[in-house]
C-alpha positions as a printed Julia matrix, in Angstrom:
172×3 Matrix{Float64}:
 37.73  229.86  -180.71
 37.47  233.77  -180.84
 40.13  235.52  -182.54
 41.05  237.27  -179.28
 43.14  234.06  -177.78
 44.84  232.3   -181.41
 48.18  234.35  -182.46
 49.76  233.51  -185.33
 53.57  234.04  -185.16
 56.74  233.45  -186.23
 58.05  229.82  -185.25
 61.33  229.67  -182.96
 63.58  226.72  -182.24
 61.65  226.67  -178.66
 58.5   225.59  -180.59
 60.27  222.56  -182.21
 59.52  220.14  -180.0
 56.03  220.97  -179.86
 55.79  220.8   -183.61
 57.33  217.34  -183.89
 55.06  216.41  -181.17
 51.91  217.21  -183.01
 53.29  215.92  -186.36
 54.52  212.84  -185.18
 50.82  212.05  -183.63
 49.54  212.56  -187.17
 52.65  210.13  -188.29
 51.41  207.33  -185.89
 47.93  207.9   -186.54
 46.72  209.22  -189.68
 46.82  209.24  -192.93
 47.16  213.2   -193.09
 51.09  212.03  -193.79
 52.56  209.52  -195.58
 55.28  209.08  -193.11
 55.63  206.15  -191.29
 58.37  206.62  -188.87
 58.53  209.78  -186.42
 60.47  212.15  -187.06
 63.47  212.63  -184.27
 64.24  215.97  -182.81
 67.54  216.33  -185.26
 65.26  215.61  -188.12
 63.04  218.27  -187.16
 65.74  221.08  -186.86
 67.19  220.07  -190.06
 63.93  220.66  -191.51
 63.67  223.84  -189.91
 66.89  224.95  -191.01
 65.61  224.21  -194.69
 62.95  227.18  -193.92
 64.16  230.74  -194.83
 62.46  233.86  -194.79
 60.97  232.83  -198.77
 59.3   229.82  -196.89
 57.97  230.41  -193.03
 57.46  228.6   -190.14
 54.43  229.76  -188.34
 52.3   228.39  -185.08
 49.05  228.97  -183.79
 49.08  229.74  -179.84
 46.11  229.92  -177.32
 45.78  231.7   -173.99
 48.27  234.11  -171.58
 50.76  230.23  -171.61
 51.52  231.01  -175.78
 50.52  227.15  -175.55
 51.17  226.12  -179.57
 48.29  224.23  -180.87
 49.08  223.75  -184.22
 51.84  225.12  -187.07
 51.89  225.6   -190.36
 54.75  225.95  -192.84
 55.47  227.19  -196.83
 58.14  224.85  -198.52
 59.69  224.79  -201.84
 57.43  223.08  -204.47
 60.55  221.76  -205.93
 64.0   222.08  -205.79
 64.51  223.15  -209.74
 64.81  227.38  -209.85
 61.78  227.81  -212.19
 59.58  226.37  -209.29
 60.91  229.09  -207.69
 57.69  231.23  -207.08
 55.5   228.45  -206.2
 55.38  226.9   -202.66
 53.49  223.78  -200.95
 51.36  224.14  -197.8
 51.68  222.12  -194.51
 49.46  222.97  -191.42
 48.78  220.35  -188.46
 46.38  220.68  -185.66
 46.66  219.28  -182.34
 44.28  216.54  -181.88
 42.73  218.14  -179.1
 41.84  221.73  -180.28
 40.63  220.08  -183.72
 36.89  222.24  -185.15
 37.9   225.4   -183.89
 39.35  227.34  -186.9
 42.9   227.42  -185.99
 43.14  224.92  -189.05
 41.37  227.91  -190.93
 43.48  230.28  -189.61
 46.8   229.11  -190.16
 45.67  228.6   -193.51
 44.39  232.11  -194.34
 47.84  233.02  -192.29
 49.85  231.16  -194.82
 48.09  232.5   -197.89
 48.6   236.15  -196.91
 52.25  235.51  -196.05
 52.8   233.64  -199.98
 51.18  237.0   -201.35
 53.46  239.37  -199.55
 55.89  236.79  -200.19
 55.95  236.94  -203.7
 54.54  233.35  -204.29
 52.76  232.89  -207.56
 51.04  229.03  -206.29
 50.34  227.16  -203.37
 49.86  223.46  -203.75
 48.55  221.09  -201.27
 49.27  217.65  -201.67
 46.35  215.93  -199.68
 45.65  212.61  -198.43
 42.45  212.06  -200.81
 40.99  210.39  -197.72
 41.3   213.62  -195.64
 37.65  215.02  -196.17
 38.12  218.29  -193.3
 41.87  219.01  -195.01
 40.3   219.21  -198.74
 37.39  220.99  -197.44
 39.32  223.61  -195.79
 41.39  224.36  -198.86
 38.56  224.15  -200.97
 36.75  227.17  -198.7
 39.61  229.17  -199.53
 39.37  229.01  -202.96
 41.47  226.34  -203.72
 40.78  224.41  -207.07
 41.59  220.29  -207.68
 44.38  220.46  -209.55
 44.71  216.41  -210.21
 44.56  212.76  -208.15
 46.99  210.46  -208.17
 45.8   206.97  -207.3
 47.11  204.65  -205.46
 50.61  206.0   -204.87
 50.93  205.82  -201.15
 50.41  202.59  -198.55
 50.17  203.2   -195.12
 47.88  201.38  -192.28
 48.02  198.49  -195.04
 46.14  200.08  -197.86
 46.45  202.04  -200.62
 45.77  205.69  -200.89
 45.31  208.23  -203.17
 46.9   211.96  -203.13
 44.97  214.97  -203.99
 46.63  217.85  -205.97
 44.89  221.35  -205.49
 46.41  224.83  -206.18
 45.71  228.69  -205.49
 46.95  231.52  -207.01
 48.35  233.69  -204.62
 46.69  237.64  -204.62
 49.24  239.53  -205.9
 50.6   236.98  -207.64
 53.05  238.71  -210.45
């Protein structure tokens, strides 16, 4: 997709239904969660309302419409305050604009925005069966950072969960 037509913005509580929408396709559908139950439009705002200006809400539009095709987000590692400077990545890409590097995007996005942020880490926990999603963090420098095996069962099997980390630039 050229650069030109994906904007990377600030999410709003117009977007959430979109965002649910594309995250509760991946909940039905693939292991890229381990949720098994979609998430209802109160769940969604509460877990907006857990995002501050520390950890962002971002989505990906296309075109003159603003039409969102995919979101990202930076969320507390862990609740305990010396996790404080290290964040976990989520980004989800509609099914239908999928090999077009807004998956790329949003993650380069996110890494800026945990720099400026102050962020010291960024972990993504990733379905070990998700070849594109540990690929893309690997491309951006991302290192393995540990595999736990067979912790999560969904679609009747068990699955495995990638660790990987980056150090943010301007990490103190």
């Amino acid at each position: 997709m050229p650069p030109e037509l994906l904007e990377i913005r600030p999410a709003a509580a117009a977007d959430l239904e979109t965002i649910n929408d594309i995250y509760n396709h991946y909940v039905l559908h693939s292991t890229c969660t381990y949720q098994e139950e979609p998430s209802t439009r109160a769940q969604r705002a509460a877990w907006f309302a857990e995002h501050d200006e520390q950890h962002p809400v971002t989505v990906a539009t296309v075109g003159d419409t603003g039409t969102v095709v995919g979101w990202a987000s930076l969320s507390r590692f862990h609740g305990r305050c010396a996790y404080r400077f290290t964040v976990e990545d989520s980004l989800y890409v509609h099914p239908d604009h999928h090999r077009r590097g807004i998956g790329r995007a949003l993650l380069v996005d996110l890494l800026e925005r945990a720099g400026r942020l102050g962020h010291r880490q960024v972990i993504a926990v990733i379905s070990a069966d998700q070849l594109p999603s540990l690929a893309l963090h690997r491309a951006l420098g991302f290192t393995d950072a540990g595999c736990l095996r067979g912790v999560g069962f969904k679609f009747g099997r068990w699955l495995d969960v990638a660790y990987l980390q980056k150090s943010c630039p301007n990490a103190h």
